[in-house]
XYZ file of C-alpha atoms in Angstrom:
43
model
C 4.856 -9.358 15.670
C 2.887 -6.771 13.720
C 1.790 -7.584 10.222
C 2.929 -4.559 8.225
C 2.561 -4.051 4.510
C 3.409 -1.533 1.818
C 0.898 -1.282 -1.026
C 2.250 -0.472 -4.459
C -0.087 -0.193 -7.432
C -0.449 2.376 -10.179
C -4.239 2.550 -9.816
C -5.432 4.682 -6.899
C -8.765 2.847 -6.589
C -6.912 -0.483 -6.307
C -4.651 0.836 -3.545
C -7.699 2.016 -1.595
C -9.489 -1.310 -2.123
C -6.441 -3.308 -1.039
C -5.882 -1.091 1.987
C -9.465 -1.527 3.189
C -9.358 -5.304 2.714
C -5.964 -5.759 4.366
C -6.825 -3.597 7.368
C -9.971 -5.665 7.941
C -7.728 -8.749 8.079
C -5.474 -7.200 10.714
C -2.624 -5.837 8.611
C -1.129 -2.428 9.277
C -0.704 -0.563 6.010
C 2.401 1.549 6.617
C 2.238 3.372 3.298
C 0.954 3.201 -0.230
C 2.817 4.174 -3.346
C 2.525 4.587 -7.066
C 5.402 2.680 -8.689
C 5.867 5.456 -11.233
C 7.247 7.683 -8.482
C 10.437 5.879 -7.495
C 9.041 3.466 -4.916
C 12.457 2.227 -3.870
C 13.593 5.687 -2.816
C 10.835 5.865 -0.187
C 12.413 3.145 1.969
């Protein structure tokens, strides 16, 4: 089973930091989003 994750944070630098860290641990980051832009409508 793949470990997939969606990153949601309003700070761009935090999303990039989280993405880098999670990918190093074997997670597949499927997307990243800013919660101010209707996150729930993406999926």
